[in-house]
């Protein structure tokens, strides 16, 4: 039996690979000995004593075998993923989206990847590079699967953004302020689109559609560095850092990583938080006041980019920075003042036309919590698959938030040490009552809470962090116990006990649940090449001043030529008018489409994506949509222009003159 370890001995532990991911530069405000001691009074409190890392967590393997064993599960997992990609057919997706289409090898590979990560990250002697390799493997499996499987980019909104960039390149600018309408949020927040137009020209590609399928992987990689910087601000233990990163990516199912302004603005938002947390704490300011001007310039550039690119993210950033000011460690008002000034300057100048028109509705929505959970026509998951994937997403987010609450309660030392990160995690909650944001605010709140929530959720899966004095006292108490003579059996039990398998089960459950939460609605989001070809045929022949009528906007290139072609999506209309269309489809649609002046034409488009969106979101069912199409097909007032396996295109015959 070895002698008890004294606090003095434990205060100078031997270097271990667990420090490989540590912040040893001393440049951040929250290093191991400084993170919780902005004043002498704080540093004397037990909660701010130097702490152990998590080295009391025993490794599963002795490390005497093949040094590269962590690479074996990683290679096996990626091989299974590659095999699954070659044997998965997405030609016919059902209401479970990609979940039911994936080859079983995909699920086996994801399970192997998660298991290998856990047994690698929990071993203090493994270099942090192995954990990084597993996280990169996770990103490939999570975010590259759709790009590999689908021959066309996903998401109607991504295609919409492609149309905005096309207009910017074609016309040399976006619409002016006097054209406030459906596209005003793009006209008056053009930062993302201007950058993508420049990138398209730099790459020499015909369209951003050539690379936007890979954007989820790119935007997720953009988050990796700021996440690591944030987590290393509050802990030196690489196991906690990388487990938090893993949970962040697993729980980030909301889908805002697609080709969108939000994806870049969110990465910049996390980057601003990383700079503020590391460079604007009291200890950092005291150590390097002359350098604060440099970091203020960096923050200003990041904030300006956010403000000119997205509407919601600057507001979220303001509330997060204000929350940090509640901590004594971050009383520097420069970041929040800079954000507010730039945000207001943009809102009162370039964005004023849109805000003037939208402000009454925005004011009325304040405090309307029900709008964030509203169900009903067009907002209710319909069908077994849609309901199952919706619940998978809810359970995944709920589980991570519950784990975060457990981590806050059981990790007393981390609760004090990472108090600013806890504030940042809670700060977005008031936004839930500020606006419905098109019934999507609840998802955005979850997204902006996630960096902090993932950190404390990871802390819940790992052993308690203790101060050095408490750790030594506990060790002395253990050594006095008679049962300590059988330490070999105790060590094995601890090594293979609840601390190993329960966290592994949680990680496995989260990793597997990510797939239905993220890809369960791919029947809505995927547009096969035939659908893309049909829509492009429409816009290739539609003269300026034409009108396109469709059930909803869920089809590729729905906004192509939006500056010269009008659109009418009848399922967005009042339910009473939708009922009239269902009752007498051809006659009602013909009246709606009348009045288009030559040379414009009126087209009726019905595609696979529209059918899927209508059915799975509780608008019209398949029988009702078939009734509408058959009525139009049988009407002498419409002529079939084109059809294929993905849809139909009709044109309203014009009275007088030759019919083209």
Tab-separated table of C-alpha atoms in Angstrom, residues 43-247:
chain	number	residue	atom	x	y	z
A	43	UNK	CA	-8.367	33.081	-4.951
A	44	UNK	CA	-8.513	32.208	-1.271
A	45	UNK	CA	-11.887	30.520	-1.487
A	46	UNK	CA	-12.026	26.710	-1.714
A	47	UNK	CA	-13.937	26.858	-4.969
A	48	UNK	CA	-10.977	28.567	-6.588
A	49	UNK	CA	-8.150	26.421	-5.270
A	50	UNK	CA	-5.979	24.737	-7.917
A	51	UNK	CA	-7.842	21.732	-9.230
A	52	UNK	CA	-6.964	18.302	-10.478
A	53	UNK	CA	-7.508	17.498	-14.089
A	54	UNK	CA	-9.559	14.334	-14.549
A	55	UNK	CA	-6.565	12.018	-14.162
A	56	UNK	CA	-8.345	9.869	-11.613
A	57	UNK	CA	-10.230	8.395	-14.562
A	58	UNK	CA	-8.361	5.143	-15.220
A	59	UNK	CA	-7.472	4.017	-18.732
A	60	UNK	CA	-9.109	0.872	-20.016
A	61	UNK	CA	-6.015	-0.511	-21.686
A	62	UNK	CA	-2.556	-0.547	-20.203
A	63	UNK	CA	-0.962	1.024	-23.257
A	64	UNK	CA	1.605	-1.806	-23.523
A	65	UNK	CA	0.160	-3.081	-26.778
A	66	UNK	CA	0.361	-1.570	-30.217
A	67	UNK	CA	0.898	2.201	-29.759
A	68	UNK	CA	-1.432	3.046	-32.622
A	69	UNK	CA	-4.406	1.015	-31.432
A	70	UNK	CA	-6.719	4.077	-31.325
A	71	UNK	CA	-6.383	4.261	-35.094
A	72	UNK	CA	-7.882	0.803	-35.576
A	73	UNK	CA	-11.519	1.678	-34.663
A	74	UNK	CA	-11.204	4.931	-36.602
A	75	UNK	CA	-10.057	3.179	-39.780
A	76	UNK	CA	-12.690	0.450	-39.364
A	77	UNK	CA	-15.437	3.050	-38.848
A	78	UNK	CA	-14.460	5.060	-41.931
A	79	UNK	CA	-14.198	1.864	-43.983
A	80	UNK	CA	-17.718	0.859	-42.922
A	81	UNK	CA	-18.945	4.361	-43.780
A	82	UNK	CA	-17.338	4.220	-47.229
A	83	UNK	CA	-18.880	0.788	-47.836
A	84	UNK	CA	-22.292	2.113	-46.790
A	85	UNK	CA	-21.965	5.056	-49.167
A	86	UNK	CA	-21.430	2.677	-52.091
A	87	UNK	CA	-24.432	0.535	-51.150
A	88	UNK	CA	-27.049	3.150	-50.179
A	89	UNK	CA	-29.773	3.997	-52.692
A	90	UNK	CA	-31.502	7.374	-52.284
A	91	UNK	CA	-33.630	7.097	-55.417
A	92	UNK	CA	-36.780	6.505	-53.374
A	93	UNK	CA	-36.892	8.069	-49.928
A	94	UNK	CA	-39.785	7.417	-47.571
A	95	UNK	CA	-41.068	9.541	-44.680
A	96	UNK	CA	-38.064	8.548	-42.549
A	97	UNK	CA	-35.747	10.281	-44.972
A	98	UNK	CA	-32.192	9.033	-45.059
A	99	UNK	CA	-32.681	6.926	-41.909
A	100	UNK	CA	-34.357	3.980	-43.636
A	101	UNK	CA	-32.279	4.301	-46.822
A	102	UNK	CA	-28.853	3.973	-45.185
A	103	UNK	CA	-27.041	0.665	-45.459
A	104	UNK	CA	-26.631	-1.091	-42.062
A	105	UNK	CA	-22.868	-0.645	-42.369
A	106	UNK	CA	-23.366	3.071	-41.760
A	107	UNK	CA	-24.886	2.471	-38.331
A	108	UNK	CA	-22.187	-0.053	-37.459
A	109	UNK	CA	-19.495	2.418	-38.490
A	110	UNK	CA	-21.011	5.214	-36.409
A	111	UNK	CA	-21.187	2.932	-33.370
A	112	UNK	CA	-17.553	1.841	-33.826
A	113	UNK	CA	-16.480	5.455	-34.274
A	114	UNK	CA	-18.228	6.597	-31.078
A	115	UNK	CA	-16.925	3.663	-29.037
A	116	UNK	CA	-13.382	4.172	-30.292
A	117	UNK	CA	-13.569	7.871	-29.464
A	118	UNK	CA	-14.711	7.257	-25.902
A	119	UNK	CA	-12.038	4.674	-25.072
A	120	UNK	CA	-9.427	6.897	-26.692
A	121	UNK	CA	-10.375	10.232	-25.166
A	122	UNK	CA	-10.693	8.851	-21.639
A	123	UNK	CA	-7.116	7.524	-21.665
A	124	UNK	CA	-4.937	10.307	-20.266
A	125	UNK	CA	-1.853	8.916	-21.949
A	126	UNK	CA	-3.176	9.223	-25.490
A	127	UNK	CA	-2.129	12.354	-27.402
A	128	UNK	CA	-4.887	14.847	-28.109
A	129	UNK	CA	-4.283	14.316	-31.826
A	130	UNK	CA	-6.180	11.025	-31.624
A	131	UNK	CA	-9.247	12.751	-30.179
A	132	UNK	CA	-9.019	15.382	-32.918
A	133	UNK	CA	-8.845	12.635	-35.548
A	134	UNK	CA	-12.015	11.028	-34.188
A	135	UNK	CA	-13.871	14.352	-34.178
A	136	UNK	CA	-12.860	14.953	-37.782
A	137	UNK	CA	-14.062	11.438	-38.564
A	138	UNK	CA	-17.387	12.278	-36.925
A	139	UNK	CA	-17.730	15.387	-39.089
A	140	UNK	CA	-17.118	13.344	-42.214
A	141	UNK	CA	-19.733	10.773	-41.204
A	142	UNK	CA	-22.252	13.401	-40.086
A	143	UNK	CA	-21.802	16.199	-42.582
A	144	UNK	CA	-20.345	14.594	-45.713
A	145	UNK	CA	-22.823	11.717	-46.039
A	146	UNK	CA	-25.496	13.752	-47.805
A	147	UNK	CA	-22.981	15.410	-50.132
A	148	UNK	CA	-21.684	11.988	-51.175
A	149	UNK	CA	-25.070	10.299	-51.581
A	150	UNK	CA	-27.171	12.994	-53.228
A	151	UNK	CA	-26.347	14.122	-56.771
A	152	UNK	CA	-27.868	17.564	-56.182
A	153	UNK	CA	-27.655	20.013	-53.251
A	154	UNK	CA	-30.251	19.824	-50.484
A	155	UNK	CA	-32.611	22.484	-49.100
A	156	UNK	CA	-34.832	24.837	-51.055
A	157	UNK	CA	-33.376	27.683	-48.990
A	158	UNK	CA	-29.882	26.860	-50.218
A	159	UNK	CA	-31.132	27.059	-53.815
A	160	UNK	CA	-32.765	30.368	-52.930
A	161	UNK	CA	-29.427	31.743	-51.764
A	162	UNK	CA	-27.861	30.545	-55.004
A	163	UNK	CA	-30.424	32.637	-56.892
A	164	UNK	CA	-29.528	35.741	-54.857
A	165	UNK	CA	-25.845	35.302	-55.722
A	166	UNK	CA	-26.741	34.775	-59.374
A	167	UNK	CA	-28.721	38.028	-59.360
A	168	UNK	CA	-25.840	39.849	-57.705
A	169	UNK	CA	-23.424	38.656	-60.379
A	170	UNK	CA	-25.851	39.243	-63.247
A	171	UNK	CA	-27.172	42.663	-62.279
A	172	UNK	CA	-24.107	43.898	-60.411
A	173	UNK	CA	-26.185	44.546	-57.289
A	174	UNK	CA	-29.268	43.534	-55.352
A	175	UNK	CA	-32.699	45.139	-55.340
A	176	UNK	CA	-33.016	48.686	-54.099
A	177	UNK	CA	-34.684	49.837	-50.899
A	178	UNK	CA	-37.926	50.780	-52.682
A	179	UNK	CA	-38.506	47.116	-53.549
A	180	UNK	CA	-39.167	45.893	-50.021
A	181	UNK	CA	-40.633	42.438	-50.350
A	182	UNK	CA	-39.919	38.759	-49.886
A	183	UNK	CA	-36.231	39.220	-50.702
A	184	UNK	CA	-35.581	42.331	-48.598
A	185	UNK	CA	-33.679	40.420	-45.922
A	186	UNK	CA	-31.161	39.501	-48.581
A	187	UNK	CA	-31.065	42.901	-50.268
A	188	UNK	CA	-30.357	44.683	-46.991
A	189	UNK	CA	-28.062	42.098	-45.357
A	190	UNK	CA	-25.847	41.258	-48.369
A	191	UNK	CA	-22.535	40.375	-46.684
A	192	UNK	CA	-22.698	36.594	-47.182
A	193	UNK	CA	-23.878	36.883	-50.772
A	194	UNK	CA	-21.219	39.412	-51.752
A	195	UNK	CA	-18.515	37.152	-50.288
A	196	UNK	CA	-19.887	34.095	-52.107
A	197	UNK	CA	-20.117	35.993	-55.388
A	198	UNK	CA	-16.457	36.912	-55.011
A	199	UNK	CA	-15.589	33.284	-54.154
A	200	UNK	CA	-17.507	32.010	-57.187
A	201	UNK	CA	-15.512	34.291	-59.464
A	202	UNK	CA	-12.268	33.388	-57.727
A	203	UNK	CA	-12.900	29.657	-58.183
A	204	UNK	CA	-14.067	30.152	-61.747
A	205	UNK	CA	-17.198	27.992	-61.320
A	206	UNK	CA	-20.494	28.573	-63.118
A	207	UNK	CA	-22.579	28.440	-59.951
A	208	UNK	CA	-22.195	28.042	-56.202
A	209	UNK	CA	-24.405	24.951	-56.612
A	210	UNK	CA	-21.178	23.183	-57.605
A	211	UNK	CA	-19.880	23.322	-54.035
A	212	UNK	CA	-22.766	24.221	-51.746
A	213	UNK	CA	-23.564	20.542	-51.076
A	214	UNK	CA	-20.303	20.424	-49.094
A	215	UNK	CA	-21.073	23.553	-47.114
A	216	UNK	CA	-22.314	21.714	-43.972
A	217	UNK	CA	-18.884	20.109	-43.625
A	218	UNK	CA	-17.083	23.400	-44.301
A	219	UNK	CA	-19.184	25.439	-41.873
A	220	UNK	CA	-18.801	22.765	-39.169
A	221	UNK	CA	-15.029	22.847	-39.559
A	222	UNK	CA	-15.159	26.632	-39.172
A	223	UNK	CA	-16.535	26.106	-35.658
A	224	UNK	CA	-13.786	23.777	-34.461
A	225	UNK	CA	-11.065	26.322	-33.621
A	226	UNK	CA	-13.287	28.798	-31.704
A	227	UNK	CA	-14.859	25.931	-29.756
A	228	UNK	CA	-11.436	24.645	-28.738
A	229	UNK	CA	-10.366	28.133	-27.689
A	230	UNK	CA	-13.485	28.595	-25.562
A	231	UNK	CA	-13.177	25.240	-23.802
A	232	UNK	CA	-9.446	25.607	-23.208
A	233	UNK	CA	-10.202	28.885	-21.475
A	234	UNK	CA	-11.887	26.994	-18.639
A	235	UNK	CA	-10.090	23.667	-18.442
A	236	UNK	CA	-6.739	22.119	-19.291
A	237	UNK	CA	-8.055	18.586	-19.415
A	238	UNK	CA	-8.218	17.449	-22.995
A	239	UNK	CA	-10.798	14.763	-22.180
A	240	UNK	CA	-13.325	17.345	-21.100
A	241	UNK	CA	-12.450	19.575	-24.068
A	242	UNK	CA	-12.830	16.925	-26.754
A	243	UNK	CA	-15.882	15.282	-25.197
A	244	UNK	CA	-17.546	18.707	-25.191
A	245	UNK	CA	-16.632	19.220	-28.848
A	246	UNK	CA	-18.056	15.778	-29.709
A	247	UNK	CA	-21.321	16.519	-27.912
